[in-house]
PDB file of C-alpha atoms in Angstrom:
ATOM      1  CA  MET A1306     -58.196 131.567  -7.749  1.00 29.00           C
ATOM      2  CA  LYS A1307     -57.740 128.530  -5.532  1.00 28.00           C
ATOM      3  CA  LYS A1308     -55.015 130.243  -3.555  1.00 28.00           C
ATOM      4  CA  CYS A1309     -57.148 133.148  -2.860  1.00 26.00           C
ATOM      5  CA  LEU A1310     -59.958 131.011  -1.614  1.00 28.00           C
ATOM      6  CA  THR A1311     -57.693 129.079   0.647  1.00 28.00           C
ATOM      7  CA  PHE A1312     -56.227 132.386   2.034  1.00 29.00           C
ATOM      8  CA  LEU A1313     -59.672 133.899   2.565  1.00 31.00           C
ATOM      9  CA  LEU A1314     -61.380 130.950   4.151  1.00 37.00           C
ATOM     10  CA  PRO A1315     -60.809 129.684   7.655  1.00 45.00           C
ATOM     11  CA  PHE A1316     -58.357 126.803   7.981  1.00 43.00           C
ATOM     12  CA  SER A1317     -61.241 124.117   8.186  1.00 46.00           C
ATOM     13  CA  PHE A1318     -62.883 125.312   4.944  1.00 50.00           C
ATOM     14  CA  ALA A1319     -59.521 125.335   3.187  1.00 51.00           C
ATOM     15  CA  ALA A1320     -59.042 121.749   4.375  1.00 52.00           C
ATOM     16  CA  LEU A1321     -62.520 120.848   3.246  1.00 50.00           C
ATOM     17  CA  ILE A1322     -61.863 122.222  -0.160  1.00 46.00           C
ATOM     18  CA  CYS A1323     -58.503 120.363  -0.450  1.00 47.00           C
ATOM     19  CA  ALA A1324     -60.058 117.050   0.747  1.00 46.00           C
ATOM     20  CA  ALA A1325     -62.916 117.418  -1.740  1.00 43.00           C
ATOM     21  CA  GLU A1326     -60.398 118.041  -4.487  1.00 43.00           C
ATOM     22  CA  LYS A1327     -58.420 115.017  -3.586  1.00 44.00           C
ATOM     23  CA  ASN A1328     -61.607 112.884  -3.199  1.00 42.00           C
ATOM     24  CA  SER A1329     -60.758 112.048   0.355  1.00 50.00           C
ATOM     25  CA  ALA A1330     -63.189 112.175   3.187  1.00 66.00           C
ATOM     26  CA  LEU A1331     -62.728 114.199   6.386  1.00 81.00           C
ATOM     27  CA  PRO A1332     -63.020 112.146   9.488  1.00 90.00           C
ATOM     28  CA  ARG A1333     -66.313 112.379  11.422  1.00 95.00           C
ATOM     29  CA  GLN A1334     -66.072 113.871  14.800  1.00 97.00           C
ATOM     30  CA  PRO A1335     -67.374 111.820  17.802  1.00 97.00           C
ATOM     31  CA  SER A1336     -70.325 112.816  19.767  1.00 98.00           C
ATOM     32  CA  PRO A1337     -70.458 112.233  23.447  1.00 97.00           C
ATOM     33  CA  ALA A1338     -72.800 109.762  25.003  1.00 97.00           C
ATOM     34  CA  GLY A1339     -76.226 111.287  25.668  1.00 97.00           C
ATOM     35  CA  ALA A1340     -75.912 114.214  23.317  1.00 98.00           C
ATOM     36  CA  GLU A1341     -79.214 115.386  22.131  1.00 98.00           C
ATOM     37  CA  VAL A1342     -80.660 117.833  19.729  1.00 98.00           C
ATOM     38  CA  TYR A1343     -84.401 118.781  19.714  1.00 98.00           C
ATOM     39  CA  ILE A1344     -86.903 121.361  18.596  1.00 98.00           C
ATOM     40  CA  ALA A1345     -87.831 123.248  21.792  1.00 98.00           C
ATOM     41  CA  SER A1346     -90.510 125.473  20.499  1.00 97.00           C
ATOM     42  CA  LEU A1347     -92.914 123.144  18.804  1.00 97.00           C
ATOM     43  CA  ASP A1348     -94.809 119.976  20.003  1.00 97.00           C
ATOM     44  CA  ASP A1349     -95.418 117.240  17.582  1.00 97.00           C
ATOM     45  CA  GLY A1350     -98.841 117.827  15.927  1.00 97.00           C
ATOM     46  CA  ALA A1351     -98.847 121.566  16.630  1.00 97.00           C
ATOM     47  CA  VAL A1352    -101.122 123.832  14.592  1.00 97.00           C
ATOM     48  CA  VAL A1353     -99.319 127.059  13.700  1.00 97.00           C
ATOM     49  CA  GLY A1354     -99.574 130.144  11.644  1.00 96.00           C
ATOM     50  CA  LYS A1355     -97.720 130.892   8.399  1.00 94.00           C
ATOM     51  CA  LYS A1356     -94.738 132.339  10.233  1.00 96.00           C
ATOM     52  CA  VAL A1357     -93.219 129.573  12.509  1.00 96.00           C
ATOM     53  CA  ASN A1358     -90.548 130.392  15.161  1.00 97.00           C
ATOM     54  CA  VAL A1359     -88.382 127.313  15.566  1.00 98.00           C
ATOM     55  CA  VAL A1360     -86.057 127.188  18.528  1.00 98.00           C
ATOM     56  CA  PHE A1361     -83.238 124.645  18.595  1.00 98.00           C
ATOM     57  CA  GLY A1362     -82.404 122.734  21.782  1.00 98.00           C
ATOM     58  CA  LEU A1363     -79.151 120.912  22.545  1.00 98.00           C
ATOM     59  CA  ARG A1364     -77.898 118.854  25.459  1.00 98.00           C
ATOM     60  CA  GLY A1365     -74.431 117.514  26.005  1.00 98.00           C
ATOM     61  CA  MET A1366     -72.646 119.555  23.315  1.00 98.00           C
ATOM     62  CA  GLY A1367     -71.830 123.191  22.613  1.00 98.00           C
ATOM     63  CA  ILE A1368     -72.480 125.537  19.698  1.00 98.00           C
ATOM     64  CA  CYS A1369     -69.610 126.633  17.494  1.00 97.00           C
ATOM     65  CA  PRO A1370     -69.938 128.332  14.105  1.00 97.00           C
ATOM     66  CA  ALA A1371     -68.951 126.465  10.977  1.00 96.00           C
ATOM     67  CA  GLY A1372     -65.314 126.661  10.008  1.00 95.00           C
ATOM     68  CA  ILE A1373     -64.034 127.280  13.530  1.00 95.00           C
ATOM     69  CA  VAL A1374     -61.096 125.169  14.845  1.00 94.00           C
ATOM     70  CA  GLY A1375     -58.946 125.334  17.819  1.00 94.00           C
ATOM     71  CA  LYS A1376     -55.668 127.138  17.993  1.00 94.00           C
ATOM     72  CA  ASP A1377     -53.939 123.806  17.188  1.00 93.00           C
ATOM     73  CA  GLY A1378     -55.953 123.661  13.905  1.00 91.00           C
ATOM     74  CA  ASN A1379     -58.071 120.658  15.053  1.00 92.00           C
ATOM     75  CA  PRO A1380     -61.795 120.677  15.537  1.00 94.00           C
ATOM     76  CA  ILE A1381     -63.067 121.798  18.932  1.00 96.00           C
ATOM     77  CA  PRO A1382     -64.373 118.628  20.639  1.00 97.00           C
ATOM     78  CA  ASN A1383     -68.025 118.175  21.277  1.00 97.00           C
ATOM     79  CA  THR A1384     -69.154 121.274  19.293  1.00 98.00           C
ATOM     80  CA  GLY A1385     -70.987 121.916  16.118  1.00 98.00           C
ATOM     81  CA  HIS A1386     -73.980 123.852  14.652  1.00 98.00           C
ATOM     82  CA  HIS A1387     -77.532 123.147  13.585  1.00 98.00           C
ATOM     83  CA  HIS A1388     -79.009 122.068  10.340  1.00 98.00           C
ATOM     84  CA  LEU A1389     -82.774 122.011   9.829  1.00 98.00           C
ATOM     85  CA  LEU A1390     -84.573 119.596   7.585  1.00 98.00           C
ATOM     86  CA  ILE A1391     -87.879 120.761   6.177  1.00 98.00           C
ATOM     87  CA  ASP A1392     -90.303 118.188   4.624  1.00 97.00           C
ATOM     88  CA  ALA A1393     -87.460 115.735   4.065  1.00 96.00           C
ATOM     89  CA  CYS A1394     -88.508 112.209   3.231  1.00 93.00           C
ATOM     90  CA  SER A1395     -85.191 110.735   4.638  1.00 95.00           C
ATOM     91  CA  LEU A1396     -82.001 111.689   6.274  1.00 96.00           C
ATOM     92  CA  PRO A1397     -79.094 112.820   4.098  1.00 97.00           C
ATOM     93  CA  PRO A1398     -75.837 110.762   4.148  1.00 96.00           C
ATOM     94  CA  MET A1399     -74.166 111.016   7.540  1.00 96.00           C
ATOM     95  CA  ASP A1400     -70.661 110.566   6.349  1.00 94.00           C
ATOM     96  CA  SER A1401     -70.172 113.646   4.216  1.00 94.00           C
ATOM     97  CA  PRO A1402     -70.860 117.440   4.466  1.00 96.00           C
ATOM     98  CA  LEU A1403     -74.565 118.296   4.504  1.00 97.00           C
ATOM     99  CA  VAL A1404     -75.483 120.234   1.293  1.00 95.00           C
ATOM    100  CA  ALA A1405     -77.679 123.272   1.790  1.00 95.00           C
ATOM    101  CA  SER A1406     -80.976 123.242  -0.186  1.00 95.00           C
ATOM    102  CA  ASP A1407     -84.576 124.326   0.102  1.00 93.00           C
ATOM    103  CA  SER A1408     -85.196 121.409   2.399  1.00 95.00           C
ATOM    104  CA  LEU A1409     -81.916 121.603   4.408  1.00 98.00           C
ATOM    105  CA  LYS A1410     -81.058 124.872   5.950  1.00 98.00           C
ATOM    106  CA  HIS A1411     -77.657 125.550   7.475  1.00 97.00           C
ATOM    107  CA  PHE A1412     -77.212 127.655  10.700  1.00 98.00           C
ATOM    108  CA  GLY A1413     -73.445 127.794  10.442  1.00 97.00           C
ATOM    109  CA  LEU A1414     -73.115 131.079  12.300  1.00 98.00           C
ATOM    110  CA  GLY A1415     -74.189 129.289  15.507  1.00 97.00           C
ATOM    111  CA  GLN A1416     -77.863 130.433  15.378  1.00 98.00           C
ATOM    112  CA  THR A1417     -80.120 128.706  17.812  1.00 98.00           C
ATOM    113  CA  GLU A1418     -83.548 129.717  16.257  1.00 98.00           C
ATOM    114  CA  THR A1419     -85.084 130.723  13.074  1.00 98.00           C
ATOM    115  CA  THR A1420     -88.463 131.966  11.636  1.00 98.00           C
ATOM    116  CA  LEU A1421     -89.804 130.099   8.769  1.00 97.00           C
ATOM    117  CA  GLU A1422     -92.567 130.988   6.390  1.00 96.00           C
ATOM    118  CA  LEU A1423     -94.384 127.770   5.441  1.00 96.00           C
ATOM    119  CA  ALA A1424     -97.261 127.190   3.045  1.00 96.00           C
ATOM    120  CA  PRO A1425    -100.624 126.040   4.424  1.00 97.00           C
ATOM    121  CA  GLY A1426    -100.739 122.285   5.086  1.00 97.00           C
ATOM    122  CA  LYS A1427     -98.659 119.611   6.983  1.00 97.00           C
ATOM    123  CA  HIS A1428     -94.929 119.952   7.337  1.00 98.00           C
ATOM    124  CA  THR A1429     -92.184 118.060   9.009  1.00 98.00           C
ATOM    125  CA  LEU A1430     -89.176 119.605  10.710  1.00 98.00           C
ATOM    126  CA  GLN A1431     -86.011 117.762  12.076  1.00 98.00           C
ATOM    127  CA  LEU A1432     -82.647 118.890  13.273  1.00 98.00           C
ATOM    128  CA  ILE A1433     -79.156 117.476  12.556  1.00 98.00           C
ATOM    129  CA  PHE A1434     -76.189 118.683  14.550  1.00 98.00           C
ATOM    130  CA  ALA A1435     -72.985 118.726  12.519  1.00 98.00           C
ATOM    131  CA  ASP A1436     -69.264 119.593  13.014  1.00 97.00           C
ATOM    132  CA  PHE A1437     -67.125 122.624  11.836  1.00 96.00           C
ATOM    133  CA  ALA A1438     -67.239 121.132   8.152  1.00 96.00           C
ATOM    134  CA  HIS A1439     -71.098 120.415   8.151  1.00 97.00           C
ATOM    135  CA  ILE A1440     -70.404 116.654   8.711  1.00 97.00           C
ATOM    136  CA  PRO A1441     -72.755 114.879  11.133  1.00 98.00           C
ATOM    137  CA  HIS A1442     -71.047 113.571  14.283  1.00 98.00           C
ATOM    138  CA  ASN A1443     -70.457 109.843  14.986  1.00 97.00           C
ATOM    139  CA  PRO A1444     -72.913 108.672  16.171  1.00 98.00           C
ATOM    140  CA  PRO A1445     -75.250 111.319  14.514  1.00 98.00           C
ATOM    141  CA  VAL A1446     -77.014 113.715  16.744  1.00 98.00           C
ATOM    142  CA  VAL A1447     -80.502 113.993  15.103  1.00 98.00           C
ATOM    143  CA  SER A1448     -83.805 115.126  16.620  1.00 98.00           C
ATOM    144  CA  LYS A1449     -87.150 113.322  16.416  1.00 98.00           C
ATOM    145  CA  LYS A1450     -89.328 114.598  13.488  1.00 98.00           C
ATOM    146  CA  VAL A1451     -91.975 117.180  14.481  1.00 98.00           C
ATOM    147  CA  THR A1452     -94.977 117.451  12.301  1.00 98.00           C
ATOM    148  CA  THR A1453     -96.854 120.726  12.215  1.00 97.00           C
ATOM    149  CA  THR A1454     -99.983 121.858  10.365  1.00 97.00           C
ATOM    150  CA  VAL A1455     -99.934 125.517   9.028  1.00 97.00           C
ATOM    151  CA  LYS A1456    -103.281 127.102   8.883  1.00 95.00           C
TER     152      LYS A1456
END
């Protein structure tokens, strides 16, 4: 089964699986000075309806889907994809792949927006930009938290 997984997955995911099996960490990719990620569609303190359109903003880097590497097999510099934290009390570890959950959404296809259905009440949203293997860059590119109230 392992050979089938390695064969079917892009090079980077195969490398990620092998590194995890060997208990070794993949190196973090550098982020350029001034790189910034932000939530473009909501102001902090916004009052919104149950369905919330969240548009992801990015400066100084480019979008590239998860698992994509260059022809040389190396990560494409200064690229990555978005991850959205919903009502997270703290940031996840920045030195390992971000694990998808109800409070951490992956946008590994290179999406730049999403629509959320949130329960009434206060919610926080925050973006983390991560590399081909879902590992945050070094230094991490993380947005400010945006607090919204759903009516």
